[in-house]
Coordinates of C-alpha atoms in Angstrom, one line a residue:
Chain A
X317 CA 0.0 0.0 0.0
X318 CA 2.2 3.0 1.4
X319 CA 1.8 5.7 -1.1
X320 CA -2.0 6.6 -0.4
X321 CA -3.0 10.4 0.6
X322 CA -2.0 9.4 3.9
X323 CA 1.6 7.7 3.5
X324 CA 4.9 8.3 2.4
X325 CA 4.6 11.1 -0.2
X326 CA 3.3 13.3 2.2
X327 CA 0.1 15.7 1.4
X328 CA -0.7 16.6 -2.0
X329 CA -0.1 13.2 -3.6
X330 CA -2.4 11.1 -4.6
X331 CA -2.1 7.2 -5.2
X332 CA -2.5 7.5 -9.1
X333 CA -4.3 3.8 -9.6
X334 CA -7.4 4.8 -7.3
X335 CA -7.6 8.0 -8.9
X336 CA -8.1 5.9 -11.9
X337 CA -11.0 4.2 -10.2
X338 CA -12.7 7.1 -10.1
X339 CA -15.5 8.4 -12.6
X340 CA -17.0 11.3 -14.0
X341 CA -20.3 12.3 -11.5
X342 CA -22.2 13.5 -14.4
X343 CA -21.4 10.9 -17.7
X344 CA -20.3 8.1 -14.8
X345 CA -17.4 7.7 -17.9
X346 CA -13.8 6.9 -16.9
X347 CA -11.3 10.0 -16.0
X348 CA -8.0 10.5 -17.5
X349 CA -5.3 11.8 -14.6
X350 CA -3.3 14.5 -15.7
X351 CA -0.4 14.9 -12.9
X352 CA 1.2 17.6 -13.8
X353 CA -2.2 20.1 -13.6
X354 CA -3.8 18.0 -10.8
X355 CA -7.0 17.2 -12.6
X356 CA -8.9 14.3 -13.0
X357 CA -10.0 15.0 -17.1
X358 CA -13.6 14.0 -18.2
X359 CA -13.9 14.1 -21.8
X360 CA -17.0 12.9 -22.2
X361 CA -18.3 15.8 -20.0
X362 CA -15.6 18.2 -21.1
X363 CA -14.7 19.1 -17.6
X364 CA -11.5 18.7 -15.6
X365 CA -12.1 18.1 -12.0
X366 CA -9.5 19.9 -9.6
X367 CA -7.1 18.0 -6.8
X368 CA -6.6 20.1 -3.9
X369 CA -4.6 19.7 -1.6
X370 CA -4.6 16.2 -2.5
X371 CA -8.1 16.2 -2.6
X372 CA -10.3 15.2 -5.6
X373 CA -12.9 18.1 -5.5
X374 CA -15.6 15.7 -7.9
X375 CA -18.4 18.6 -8.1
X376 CA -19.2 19.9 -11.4
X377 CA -19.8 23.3 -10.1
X378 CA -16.0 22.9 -9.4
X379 CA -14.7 22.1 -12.3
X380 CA -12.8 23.7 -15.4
X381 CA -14.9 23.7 -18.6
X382 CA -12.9 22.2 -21.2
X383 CA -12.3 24.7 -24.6
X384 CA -14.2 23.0 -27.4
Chain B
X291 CA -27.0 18.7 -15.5
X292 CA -25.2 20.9 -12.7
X293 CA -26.5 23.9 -11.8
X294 CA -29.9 24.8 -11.3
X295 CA -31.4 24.2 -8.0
X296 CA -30.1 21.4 -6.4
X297 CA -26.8 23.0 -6.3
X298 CA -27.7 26.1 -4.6
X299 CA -29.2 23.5 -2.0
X300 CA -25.3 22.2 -1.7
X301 CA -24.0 25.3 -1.7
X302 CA -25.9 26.7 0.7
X303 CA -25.3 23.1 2.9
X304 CA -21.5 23.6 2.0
X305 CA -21.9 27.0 3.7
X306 CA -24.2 25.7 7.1
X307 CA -21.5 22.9 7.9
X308 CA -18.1 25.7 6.8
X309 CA -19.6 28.0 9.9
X310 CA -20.3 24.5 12.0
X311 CA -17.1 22.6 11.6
X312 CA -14.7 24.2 14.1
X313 CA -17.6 23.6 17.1
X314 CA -19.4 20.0 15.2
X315 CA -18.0 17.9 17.5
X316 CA -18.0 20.0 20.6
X317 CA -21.8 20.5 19.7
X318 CA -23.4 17.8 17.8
X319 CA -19.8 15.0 18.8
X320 CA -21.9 13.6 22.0
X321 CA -25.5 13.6 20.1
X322 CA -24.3 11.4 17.5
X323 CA -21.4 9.5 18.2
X324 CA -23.5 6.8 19.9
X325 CA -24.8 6.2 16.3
X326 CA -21.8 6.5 14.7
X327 CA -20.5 4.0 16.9
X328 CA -23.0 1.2 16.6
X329 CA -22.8 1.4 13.0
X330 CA -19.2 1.2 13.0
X331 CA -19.5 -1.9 15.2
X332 CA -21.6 -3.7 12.7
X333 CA -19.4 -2.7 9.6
X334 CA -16.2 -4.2 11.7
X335 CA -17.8 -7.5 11.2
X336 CA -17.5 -7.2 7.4
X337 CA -15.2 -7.4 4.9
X338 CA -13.5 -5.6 2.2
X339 CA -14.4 -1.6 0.8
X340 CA -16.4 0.7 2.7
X341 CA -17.9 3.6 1.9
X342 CA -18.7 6.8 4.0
X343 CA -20.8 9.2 2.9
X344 CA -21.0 12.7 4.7
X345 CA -17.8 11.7 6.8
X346 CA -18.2 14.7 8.4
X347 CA -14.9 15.4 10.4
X348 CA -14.3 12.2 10.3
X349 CA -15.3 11.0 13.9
X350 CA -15.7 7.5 12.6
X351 CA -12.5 6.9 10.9
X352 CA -10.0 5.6 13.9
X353 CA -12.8 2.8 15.0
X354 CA -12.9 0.5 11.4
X355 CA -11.1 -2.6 11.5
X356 CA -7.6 -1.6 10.1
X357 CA -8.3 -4.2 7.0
X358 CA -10.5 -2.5 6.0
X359 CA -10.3 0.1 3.3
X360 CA -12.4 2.6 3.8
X361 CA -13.5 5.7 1.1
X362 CA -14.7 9.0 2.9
X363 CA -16.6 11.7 1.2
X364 CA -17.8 14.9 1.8
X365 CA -19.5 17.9 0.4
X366 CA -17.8 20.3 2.8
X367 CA -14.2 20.6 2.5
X368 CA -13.5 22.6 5.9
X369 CA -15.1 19.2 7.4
X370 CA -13.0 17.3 4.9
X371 CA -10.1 19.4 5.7
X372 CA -10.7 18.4 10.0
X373 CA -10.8 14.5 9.0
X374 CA -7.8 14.4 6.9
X375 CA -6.2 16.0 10.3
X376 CA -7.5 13.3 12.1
X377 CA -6.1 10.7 9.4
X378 CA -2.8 11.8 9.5
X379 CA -2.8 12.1 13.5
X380 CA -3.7 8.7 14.0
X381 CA -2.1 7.3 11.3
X382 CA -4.6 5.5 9.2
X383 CA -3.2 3.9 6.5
X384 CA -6.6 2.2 6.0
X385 CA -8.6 5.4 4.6
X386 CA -7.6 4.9 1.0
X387 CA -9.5 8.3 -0.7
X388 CA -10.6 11.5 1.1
X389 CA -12.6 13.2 -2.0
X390 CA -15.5 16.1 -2.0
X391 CA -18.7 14.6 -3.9
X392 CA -22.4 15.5 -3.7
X393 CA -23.6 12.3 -2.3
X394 CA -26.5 12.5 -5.2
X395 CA -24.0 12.4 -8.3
X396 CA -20.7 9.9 -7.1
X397 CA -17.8 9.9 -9.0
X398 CA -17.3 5.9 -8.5
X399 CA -17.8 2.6 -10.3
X400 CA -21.2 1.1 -10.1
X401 CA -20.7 -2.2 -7.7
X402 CA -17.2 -0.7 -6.3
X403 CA -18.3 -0.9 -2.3
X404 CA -18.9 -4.2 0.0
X405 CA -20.7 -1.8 2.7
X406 CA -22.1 1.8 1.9
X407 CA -22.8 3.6 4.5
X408 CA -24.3 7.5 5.1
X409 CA -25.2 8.3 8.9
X410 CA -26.9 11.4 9.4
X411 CA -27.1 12.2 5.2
X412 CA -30.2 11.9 4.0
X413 CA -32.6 14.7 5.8
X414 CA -29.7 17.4 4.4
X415 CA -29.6 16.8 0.9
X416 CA -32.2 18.5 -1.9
X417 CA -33.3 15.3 -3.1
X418 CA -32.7 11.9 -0.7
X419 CA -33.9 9.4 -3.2
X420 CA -31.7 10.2 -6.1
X421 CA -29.0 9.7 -3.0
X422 CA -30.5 6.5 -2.1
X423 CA -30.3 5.6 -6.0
X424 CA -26.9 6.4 -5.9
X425 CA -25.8 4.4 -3.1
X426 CA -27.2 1.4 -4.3
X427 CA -25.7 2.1 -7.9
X428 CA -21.9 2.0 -5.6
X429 CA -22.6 -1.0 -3.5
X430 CA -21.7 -4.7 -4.9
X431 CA -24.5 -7.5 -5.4
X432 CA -25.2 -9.2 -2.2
X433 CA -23.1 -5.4 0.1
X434 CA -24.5 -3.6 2.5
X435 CA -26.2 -0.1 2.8
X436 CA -26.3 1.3 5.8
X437 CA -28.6 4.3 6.5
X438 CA -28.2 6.4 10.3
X439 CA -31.4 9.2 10.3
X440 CA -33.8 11.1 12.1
X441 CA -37.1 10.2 11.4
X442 CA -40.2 12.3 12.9
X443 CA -42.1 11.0 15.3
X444 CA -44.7 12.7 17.1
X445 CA -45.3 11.0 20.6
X446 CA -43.6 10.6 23.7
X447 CA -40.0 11.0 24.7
X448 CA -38.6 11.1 20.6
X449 CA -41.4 13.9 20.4
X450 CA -40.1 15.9 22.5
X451 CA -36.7 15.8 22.4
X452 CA -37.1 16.5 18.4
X453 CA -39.0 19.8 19.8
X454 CA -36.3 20.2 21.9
X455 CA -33.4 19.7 19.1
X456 CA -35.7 21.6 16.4
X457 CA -33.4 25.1 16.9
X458 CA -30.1 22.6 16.1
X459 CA -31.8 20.8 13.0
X460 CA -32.6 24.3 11.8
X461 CA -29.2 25.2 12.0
X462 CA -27.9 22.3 9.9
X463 CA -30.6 22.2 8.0
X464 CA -32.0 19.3 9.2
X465 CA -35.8 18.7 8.3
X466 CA -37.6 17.7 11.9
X467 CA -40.6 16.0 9.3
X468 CA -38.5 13.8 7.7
X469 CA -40.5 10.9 7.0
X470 CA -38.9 7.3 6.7
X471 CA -40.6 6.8 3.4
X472 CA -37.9 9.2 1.6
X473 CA -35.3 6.3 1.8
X474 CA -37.9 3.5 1.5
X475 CA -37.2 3.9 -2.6
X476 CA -34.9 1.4 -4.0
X477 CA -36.8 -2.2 -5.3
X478 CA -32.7 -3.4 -5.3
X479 CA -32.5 -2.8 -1.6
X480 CA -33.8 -5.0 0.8
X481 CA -34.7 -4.1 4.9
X482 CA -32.7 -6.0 7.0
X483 CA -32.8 -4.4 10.2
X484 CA -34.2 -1.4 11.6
X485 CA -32.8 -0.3 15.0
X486 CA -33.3 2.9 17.1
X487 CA -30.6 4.6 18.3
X488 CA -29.6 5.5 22.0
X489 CA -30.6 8.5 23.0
X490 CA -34.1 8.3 22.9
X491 CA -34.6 6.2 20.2
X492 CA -34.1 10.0 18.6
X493 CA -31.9 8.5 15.6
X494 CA -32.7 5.2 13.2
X495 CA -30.0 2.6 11.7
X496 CA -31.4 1.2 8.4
X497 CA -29.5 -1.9 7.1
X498 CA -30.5 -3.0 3.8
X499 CA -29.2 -5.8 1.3
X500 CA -28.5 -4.8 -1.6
X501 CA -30.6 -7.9 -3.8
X502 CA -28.3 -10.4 -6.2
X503 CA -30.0 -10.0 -9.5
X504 CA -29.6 -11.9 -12.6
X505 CA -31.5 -12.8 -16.0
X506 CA -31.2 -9.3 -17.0
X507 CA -32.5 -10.8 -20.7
X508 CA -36.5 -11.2 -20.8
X509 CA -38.7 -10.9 -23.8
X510 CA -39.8 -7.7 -24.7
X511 CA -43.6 -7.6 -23.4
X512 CA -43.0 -10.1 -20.9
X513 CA -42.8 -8.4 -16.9
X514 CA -39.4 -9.1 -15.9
X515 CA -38.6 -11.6 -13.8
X516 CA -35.8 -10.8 -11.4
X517 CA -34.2 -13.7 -9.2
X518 CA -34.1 -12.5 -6.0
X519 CA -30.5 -14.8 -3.5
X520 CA -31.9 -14.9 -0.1
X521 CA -27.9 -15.7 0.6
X522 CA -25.3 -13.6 -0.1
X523 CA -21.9 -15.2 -1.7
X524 CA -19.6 -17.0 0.9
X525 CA -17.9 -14.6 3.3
X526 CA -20.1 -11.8 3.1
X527 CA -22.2 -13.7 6.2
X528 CA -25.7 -12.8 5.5
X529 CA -27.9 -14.7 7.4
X530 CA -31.7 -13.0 6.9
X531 CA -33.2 -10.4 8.4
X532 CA -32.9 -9.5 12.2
X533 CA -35.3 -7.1 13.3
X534 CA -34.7 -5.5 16.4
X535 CA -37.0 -4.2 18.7
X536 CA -38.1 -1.0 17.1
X537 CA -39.8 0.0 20.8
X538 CA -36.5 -0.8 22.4
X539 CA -34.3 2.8 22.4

């Protein structure tokens, strides 16, 4: 286990392969992690959810509109 | 799909618990913990992913069985912020994700969850049975979800100590007429138990089963049969319903 939120790498990190378990609350469609911006990417919603703090923030209201 | 009402209901939520969270346990910690606890308990004899909806600031968190892994949500994140305090003080290598979700639109797999489990959820949230859909949707064949609530009651001692806790509900948004009926939704969820909490019987645990379905394919026209396993697969230990003494609080 280990390198969850709560381990090793310290706040801010997220284990990557859960994040990947995660889906898009609107479409329910799988989420591409982009690690370097710390967003969680739904295409088929075209919105890019926000990490916080280590914190997936999973609220559309919260999230960055994707240009078209 | 966002937008719209619903989310000025969470926002405004997000904003009732962002003034509560520095006093919530000092406040509401005694109230509910006994709750909290019992369910806990229950979930310790379980196995495998757990999920906790409304986690709150995380009061819960140091009891589960350290095999477990446990998911914790929230809507608020200054509550969210207080429980992944209390994850890193104690160490709990068990909570695997800490994430901020509406607990009526979840951003996980359908079937992901062995328990699912929302204690004191459903009388603040816009619409409770598009949040009891949704925890069915998470929880596996044959899992559990676990429902802690208030439920109004007129009569006797739950009477009035809901008068007496109606300035609090108000302040959480809690709604004093929230019948039982608003989580009684889901055809895939089976009653299990129904238990009244200590004190006063003022808090319910719902425990449903969440049914084993198969033979999805049936003829157009035909009603659809669904096969309904009174027993769950080996090792999740379902053994039928238990009903507790509902007058016992």
């Amino acid at each position: 286990m280990g390198d969850n939120m709560t381990g090793k790498k310290g706040l801010g990190r997220v284990d990557a392969k859960l994040l990947e378990l995660l889906v898009c609350p609107v479409t329910k469609t799988r989420l591409v992690y982009d690690e370097a911006a710390q967003e969680l990417v739904s295409e088929a919603a075209r919105l890019a959810y926000p990490i916080r703090d280590g914190i997936p923030i999973m609220l559309p209201e919260e999230a960055r509109q994707l240009p078209d | 799909m966002s937008g719209g009402l619903s989310s000025i209901d969470s926002i405004a939520v997000r904003r009732a618990y962002a003034r509560w969270a520095p006093m919530y346990d000092l406040v509401f910690g005694s109230l509910v913990d006994f709750g909290r606890r019992q369910a806990v308990d229950h979930i310790n004899a379980r196995h495998g992913r757990v999920l906790e909806v409304g986690v709150g600031t995380g009061v819960s968190l140091p009891h589960y069985r350290r095999d477990l892994k446990i998911s914790a949500i929230d809507l608020s994140p200054e509550m969210l912020a207080r429980a992944r305090a209390r994850i890193a003080k104690h160490g709990l290598e068990n909570i695997e994700e800490v994430a901020e979700m509406d607990a009526s639109d979840l951003a996980f797999e359908a079937g992901r969850f062995d328990v699912v489990v929302a204690m004191y959820v459903l009388t603040v949230v816009p619409d409770p049975g598009r949040v009891m859909a949704e925890l069915e949707r998470v929880c596996a064949p044959g899992g559990e979800v676990i429902i802690i609530s208030h439920f109004a009651q007129d009569e006797g001692l739950r009477g009035w100590a809901e008068r007496k806790l109606a300035p609090l509900s108000a302040a959480l948004g809690w709604r004093p007429d929230f019948s039982r009926d608003n989580v009684m939704t889901r055809s895939g969820l089976r009653l299990v138990e129904e238990r009244r909490m200590k004190p006063f019987g003022l808090f319910t645990m719902l425990r449903f089963v969440r049914e084993v379905e198969w033979a999805e394919a049936s003829p157009p026209g035909e009603e659809r049969r669904v096969h309904k396993r009174r027993e769950a697969a080996p090792g999740r230990g379902y053994n039928g319903a238990t009903l507790s003494d509902p007058a016992a609080g």
